[in-house]
Coordinates of C-alpha atoms and ligand atoms in Angstrom, one line a residue:
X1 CA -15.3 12.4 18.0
X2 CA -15.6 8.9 19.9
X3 CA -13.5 6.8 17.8
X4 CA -13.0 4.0 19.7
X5 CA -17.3 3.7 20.1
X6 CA -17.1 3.7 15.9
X7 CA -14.3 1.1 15.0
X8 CA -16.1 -0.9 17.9
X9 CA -19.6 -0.6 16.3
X10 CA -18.3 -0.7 12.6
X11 CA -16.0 -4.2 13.8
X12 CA -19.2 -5.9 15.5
X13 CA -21.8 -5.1 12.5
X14 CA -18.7 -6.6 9.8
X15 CA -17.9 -9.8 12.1
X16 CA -21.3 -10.9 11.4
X17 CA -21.4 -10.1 7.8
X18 CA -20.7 -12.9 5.6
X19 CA -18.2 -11.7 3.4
X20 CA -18.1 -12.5 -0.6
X21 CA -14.9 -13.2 -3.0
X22 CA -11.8 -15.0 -1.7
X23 CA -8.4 -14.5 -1.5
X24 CA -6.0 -13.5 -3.8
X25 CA -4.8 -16.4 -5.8
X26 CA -2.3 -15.8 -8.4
X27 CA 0.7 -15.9 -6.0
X28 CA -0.3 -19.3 -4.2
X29 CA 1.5 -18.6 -1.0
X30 CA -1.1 -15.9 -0.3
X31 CA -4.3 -18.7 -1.0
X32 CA -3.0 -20.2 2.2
X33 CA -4.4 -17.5 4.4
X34 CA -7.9 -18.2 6.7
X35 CA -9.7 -15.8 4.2
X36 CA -11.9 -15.1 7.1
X37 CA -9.3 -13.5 9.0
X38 CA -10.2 -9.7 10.0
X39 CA -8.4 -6.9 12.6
X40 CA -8.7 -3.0 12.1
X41 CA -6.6 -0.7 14.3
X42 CA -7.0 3.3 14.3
X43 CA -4.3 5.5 15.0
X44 CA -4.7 9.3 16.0
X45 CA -2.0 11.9 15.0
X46 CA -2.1 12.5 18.8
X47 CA -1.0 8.9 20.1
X48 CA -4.5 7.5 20.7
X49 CA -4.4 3.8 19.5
X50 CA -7.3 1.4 19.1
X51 CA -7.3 -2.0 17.9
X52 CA -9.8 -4.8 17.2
X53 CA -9.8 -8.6 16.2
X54 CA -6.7 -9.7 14.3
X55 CA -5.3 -6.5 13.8
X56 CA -1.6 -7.6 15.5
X57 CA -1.4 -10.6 13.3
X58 CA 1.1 -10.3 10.4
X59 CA -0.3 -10.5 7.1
X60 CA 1.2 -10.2 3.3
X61 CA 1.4 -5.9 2.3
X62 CA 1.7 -6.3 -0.9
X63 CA 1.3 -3.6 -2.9
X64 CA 0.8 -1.3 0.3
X65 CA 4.4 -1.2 0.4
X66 CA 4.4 0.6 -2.8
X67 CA 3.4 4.0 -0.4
X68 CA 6.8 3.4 1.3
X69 CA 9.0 2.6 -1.8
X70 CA 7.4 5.9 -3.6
X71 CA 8.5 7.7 0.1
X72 CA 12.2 6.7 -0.1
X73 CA 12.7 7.2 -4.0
X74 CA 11.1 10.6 -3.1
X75 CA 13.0 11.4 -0.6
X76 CA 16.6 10.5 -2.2
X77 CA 16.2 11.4 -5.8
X78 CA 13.3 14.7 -5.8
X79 CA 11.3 15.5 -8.3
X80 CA 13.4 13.4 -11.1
X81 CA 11.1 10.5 -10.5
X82 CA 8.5 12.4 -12.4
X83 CA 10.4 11.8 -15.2
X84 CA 10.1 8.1 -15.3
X85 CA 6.6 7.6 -13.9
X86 CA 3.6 10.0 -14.3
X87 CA 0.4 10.8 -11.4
X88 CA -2.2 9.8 -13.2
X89 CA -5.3 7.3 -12.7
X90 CA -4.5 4.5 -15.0
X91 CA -8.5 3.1 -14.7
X92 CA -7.0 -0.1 -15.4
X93 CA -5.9 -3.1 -13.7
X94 CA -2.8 -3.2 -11.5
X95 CA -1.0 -5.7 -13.8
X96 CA -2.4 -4.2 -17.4
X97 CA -0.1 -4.0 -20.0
X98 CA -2.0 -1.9 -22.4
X99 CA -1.9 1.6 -21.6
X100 CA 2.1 1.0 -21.3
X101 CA 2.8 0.6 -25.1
X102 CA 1.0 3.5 -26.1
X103 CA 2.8 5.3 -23.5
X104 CA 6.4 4.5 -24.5
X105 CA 7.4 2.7 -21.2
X106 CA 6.1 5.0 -18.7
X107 CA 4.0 4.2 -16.3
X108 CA 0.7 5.9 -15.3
X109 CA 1.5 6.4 -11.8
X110 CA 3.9 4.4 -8.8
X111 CA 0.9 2.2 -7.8
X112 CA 0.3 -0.2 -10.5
X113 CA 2.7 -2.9 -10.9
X114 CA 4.4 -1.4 -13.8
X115 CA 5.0 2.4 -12.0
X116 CA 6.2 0.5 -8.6
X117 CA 9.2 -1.6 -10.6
X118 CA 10.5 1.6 -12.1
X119 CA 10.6 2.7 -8.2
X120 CA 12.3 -0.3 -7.6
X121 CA 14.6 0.2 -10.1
X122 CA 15.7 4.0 -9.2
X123 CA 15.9 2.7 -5.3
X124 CA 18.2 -0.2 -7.1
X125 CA 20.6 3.0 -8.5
X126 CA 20.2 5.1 -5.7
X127 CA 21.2 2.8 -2.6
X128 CA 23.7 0.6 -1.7
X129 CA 22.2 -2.3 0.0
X130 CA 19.0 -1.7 -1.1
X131 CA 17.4 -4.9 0.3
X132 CA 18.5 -3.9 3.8
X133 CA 18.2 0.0 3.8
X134 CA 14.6 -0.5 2.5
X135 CA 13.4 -2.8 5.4
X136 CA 15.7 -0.1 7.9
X137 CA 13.2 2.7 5.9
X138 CA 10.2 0.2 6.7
X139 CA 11.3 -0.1 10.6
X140 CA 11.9 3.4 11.1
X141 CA 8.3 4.3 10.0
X142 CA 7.0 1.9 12.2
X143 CA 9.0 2.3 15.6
X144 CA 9.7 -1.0 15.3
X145 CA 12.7 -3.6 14.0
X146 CA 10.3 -6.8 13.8
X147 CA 9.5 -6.3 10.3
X148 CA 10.4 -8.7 7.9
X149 CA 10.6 -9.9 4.1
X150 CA 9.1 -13.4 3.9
X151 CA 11.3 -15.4 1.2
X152 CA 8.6 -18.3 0.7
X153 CA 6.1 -15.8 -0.9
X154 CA 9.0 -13.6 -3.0
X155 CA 9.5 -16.9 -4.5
X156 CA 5.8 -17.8 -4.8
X157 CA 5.7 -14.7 -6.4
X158 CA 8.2 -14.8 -8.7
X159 CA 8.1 -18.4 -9.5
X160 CA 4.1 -16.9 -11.2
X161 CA 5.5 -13.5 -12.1
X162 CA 4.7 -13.9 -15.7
X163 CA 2.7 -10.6 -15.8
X164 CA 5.5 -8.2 -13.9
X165 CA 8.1 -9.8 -16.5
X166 CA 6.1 -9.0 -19.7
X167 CA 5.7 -5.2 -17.7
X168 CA 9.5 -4.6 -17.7
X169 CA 10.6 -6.2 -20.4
X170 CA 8.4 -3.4 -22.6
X171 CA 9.7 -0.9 -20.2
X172 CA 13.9 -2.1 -20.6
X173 CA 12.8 -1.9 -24.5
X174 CA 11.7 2.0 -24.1
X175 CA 14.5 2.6 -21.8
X176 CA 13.2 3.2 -19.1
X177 CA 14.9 0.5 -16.8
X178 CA 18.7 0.7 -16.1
X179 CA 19.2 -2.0 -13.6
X180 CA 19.1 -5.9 -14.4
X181 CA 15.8 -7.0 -14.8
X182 CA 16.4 -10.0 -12.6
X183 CA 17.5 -8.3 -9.7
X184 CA 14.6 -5.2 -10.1
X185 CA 12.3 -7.9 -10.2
X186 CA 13.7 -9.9 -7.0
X187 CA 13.8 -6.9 -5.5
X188 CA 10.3 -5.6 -6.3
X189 CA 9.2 -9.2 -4.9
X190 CA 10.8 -9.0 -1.5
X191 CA 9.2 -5.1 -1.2
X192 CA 6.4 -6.8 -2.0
X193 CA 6.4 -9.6 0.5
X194 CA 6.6 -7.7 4.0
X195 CA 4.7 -8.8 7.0
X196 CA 2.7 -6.1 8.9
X197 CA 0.2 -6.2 11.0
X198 CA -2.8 -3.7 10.9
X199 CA -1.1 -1.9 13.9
X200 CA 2.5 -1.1 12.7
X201 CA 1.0 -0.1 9.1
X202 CA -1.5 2.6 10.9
X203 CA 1.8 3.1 12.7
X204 CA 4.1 3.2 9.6
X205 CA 1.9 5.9 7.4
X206 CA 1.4 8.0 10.3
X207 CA 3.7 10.6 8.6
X208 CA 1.5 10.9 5.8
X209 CA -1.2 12.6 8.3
X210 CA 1.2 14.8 9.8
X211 CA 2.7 16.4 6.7
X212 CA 6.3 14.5 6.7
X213 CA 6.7 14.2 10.3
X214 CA 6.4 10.9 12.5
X215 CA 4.1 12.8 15.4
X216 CA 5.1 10.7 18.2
X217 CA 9.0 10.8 17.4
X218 CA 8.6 14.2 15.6
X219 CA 11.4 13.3 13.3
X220 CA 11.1 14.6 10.0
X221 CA 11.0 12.8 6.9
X222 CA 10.0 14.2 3.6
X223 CA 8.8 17.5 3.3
X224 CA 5.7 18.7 3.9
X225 CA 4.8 18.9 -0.2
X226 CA 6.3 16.0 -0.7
X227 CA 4.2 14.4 1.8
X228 CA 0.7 15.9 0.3
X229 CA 1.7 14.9 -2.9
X230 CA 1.9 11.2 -1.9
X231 CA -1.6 11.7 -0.3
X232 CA -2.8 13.0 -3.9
X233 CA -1.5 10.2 -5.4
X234 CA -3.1 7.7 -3.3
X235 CA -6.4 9.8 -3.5
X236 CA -6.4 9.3 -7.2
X237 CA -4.2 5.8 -8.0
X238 CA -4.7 3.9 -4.4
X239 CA -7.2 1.4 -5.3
X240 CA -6.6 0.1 -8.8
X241 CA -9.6 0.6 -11.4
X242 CA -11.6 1.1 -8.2
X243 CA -9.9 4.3 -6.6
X244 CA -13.3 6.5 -7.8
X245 CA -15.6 4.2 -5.9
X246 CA -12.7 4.3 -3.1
X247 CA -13.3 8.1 -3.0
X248 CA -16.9 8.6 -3.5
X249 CA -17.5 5.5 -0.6
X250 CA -15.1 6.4 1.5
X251 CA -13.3 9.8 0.9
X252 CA -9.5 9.5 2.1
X253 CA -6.4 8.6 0.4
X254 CA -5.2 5.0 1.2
X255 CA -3.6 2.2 -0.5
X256 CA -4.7 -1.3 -0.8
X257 CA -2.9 -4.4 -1.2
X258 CA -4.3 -8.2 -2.6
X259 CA -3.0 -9.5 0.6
X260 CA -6.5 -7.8 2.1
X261 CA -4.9 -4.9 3.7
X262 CA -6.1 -1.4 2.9
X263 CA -4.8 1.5 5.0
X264 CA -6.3 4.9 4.9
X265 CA -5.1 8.4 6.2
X266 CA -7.0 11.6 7.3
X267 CA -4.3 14.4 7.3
X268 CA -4.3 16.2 10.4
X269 CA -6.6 13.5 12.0
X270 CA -5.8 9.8 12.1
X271 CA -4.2 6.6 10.3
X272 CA -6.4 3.3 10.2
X273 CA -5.2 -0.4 8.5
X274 CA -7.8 -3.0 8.2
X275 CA -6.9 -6.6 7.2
X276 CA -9.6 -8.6 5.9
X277 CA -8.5 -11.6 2.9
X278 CA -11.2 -11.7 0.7
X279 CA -10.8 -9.4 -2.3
X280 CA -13.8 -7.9 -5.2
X281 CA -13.2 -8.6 -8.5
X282 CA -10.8 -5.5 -8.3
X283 CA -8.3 -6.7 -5.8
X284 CA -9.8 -4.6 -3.2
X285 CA -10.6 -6.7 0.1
X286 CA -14.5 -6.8 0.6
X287 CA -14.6 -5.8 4.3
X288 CA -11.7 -3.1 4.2
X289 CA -13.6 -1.2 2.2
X290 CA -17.1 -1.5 3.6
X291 CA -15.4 -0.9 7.1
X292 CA -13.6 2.4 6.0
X293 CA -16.9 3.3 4.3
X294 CA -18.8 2.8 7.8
X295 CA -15.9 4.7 9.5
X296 CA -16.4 7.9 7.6
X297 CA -19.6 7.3 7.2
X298 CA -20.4 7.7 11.1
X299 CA -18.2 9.6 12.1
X300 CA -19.4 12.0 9.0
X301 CA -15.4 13.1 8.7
X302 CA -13.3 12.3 5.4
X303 CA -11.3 15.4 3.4
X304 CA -14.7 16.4 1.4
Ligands
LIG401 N1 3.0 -8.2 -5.7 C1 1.7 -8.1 -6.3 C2 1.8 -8.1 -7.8 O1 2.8 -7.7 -8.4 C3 1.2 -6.8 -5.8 C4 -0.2 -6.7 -6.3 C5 -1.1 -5.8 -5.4 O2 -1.1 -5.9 -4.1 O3 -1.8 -5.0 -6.0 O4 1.0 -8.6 -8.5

């Protein structure tokens, strides 16, 4: 399969498209951002990388990250987490607060806001720095130590967190927080802020399409189940209120975030990121998924 002749021809066709919605605005940092801007880069299990447009510009993860934090509470606490978070679809929105009452505290999976803070707050309890261990996680993943938090939109976030407070104060009231709320919080907000560029994310979730294992360092990571079940996961929680459309359109597991990013992973195959600002009504950026719809779409590959 000629990847590099698809992402080419899928790139062009886009960069003409006009693209509707804008860019996330609740956290004002993020507003900032030419909503215009778009890069895709595709990354084969066997080393082959291709890259187009702004797809080595650093953008905002957001709730990408979420993937990683799910990978390291995983990895140092087992199956215990299921306790405190369930796999389900919520078919809500990312911030909703209403399934989480009628569900005594416990989130419907580590993807919405409310699932990712208990993650936060077990990776609180479980490390010692947590702030620097996580970003050492982040740079191991990506063969790379430029990745960063950025402080100026942790604080645009937080100073406008009104929705992720309301979310763990009902969790501390069912218990299921142990930490400071403050400090889960700050530290959910500086997960949350990371820098990537489509190239070290396609880089970064390469284990997640080689069962555990980075391919080109062939350092192991999490197991090989453990690894599938985060694939499940994003299958079925990835995109919000959206991640049925995700799969029917499209047909990988991937995660978005409302910076614009989306990243998606054939097992066995190839990683891809695509960066494009302006979001649908879901949160979803426009362009990332019409560009991994075209992807599967020609190269008639996904996991169905
Ligand atoms: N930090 C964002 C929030 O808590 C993440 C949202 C997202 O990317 O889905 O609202």
């Amino acid at each position: 399969m000629d990847f590099k002749t698809i992402l080419k021809e899928v790139y062009t066709d886009l960069l003409q498209t006009k693209s509707n919605g804008q860019p996330a605005s609740y956290i004002p940092e993020l507003a900032n951002i030419d909503p215009d801007k778009f890069g895709m880069h595709y990354c084969s299990v066997n080393g082959e990388h291709y890259g187009l447009g702004d797809h080595q510009e650093k953008f905002s993860v957001q709730s990408i990250i979420k993937v990683i934090s799910l990978c390291l509470a995983f990895k140092t606490e087992g199956v215990k987490i299921w306790k405190r978070v369930g796999v389900e679809p919520s078919g809500t929105p990312f911030n909703s607060l209403v399934q989480l009452e009628h569900e005594q505290g416990i989130p419907r999976n580590p993807f919405i806001n409310a699932g990712a803070i208990v993650i936060c707050d077990i990776l609180l309890s479980q490390l010692d720095k947590p702030k620097e261990e996580f970003l050492n996680f982040v740079n191991q993943l990506a063969l790379n130590s430029t990745i960063q938090y950025n402080p100026k939109i942790a604080a645009s976030e937080k100073d406008h967190g009104y929705r992720n407070a309301a979310l763990i104060n009902m969790m501390k009231s069912f218990g299921n927080i142990e930490n400071p709320i403050e400090d889960v919080l700050d530290f959910y907000y500086d997960i949350c802020s990371i820098e990537m560029t489509c190239e070290e994310l396609a880089q970064t979730f390469q284990l997640f399409a080689n069962n555990g294992c980075i391919p080109s360092s062939k350092e192991r990571v999490i197991t090989t189940s453990q690894s599938k079940r985060i694939n499940a996961i994003m299958q079925l929680c990835g995109f919000y209120d959206e991640a049925g459309e995700f799969s029917f359109k499209v047909g990988l597991p991937g995660k978005s975030g409302v910076g614009g990013g989306i990243v998606a992973i054939h097992p066995g195959e190839y990683t891809v990121a695509v960066w494009s600002p302006r979001l649908n009504k879901k949160g979803n950026s426009y362009k990332g998924i019409q560009a991994l719809e075209m992807l599967t779409t020609k190269s008639e590959l996904s996991i169905f």
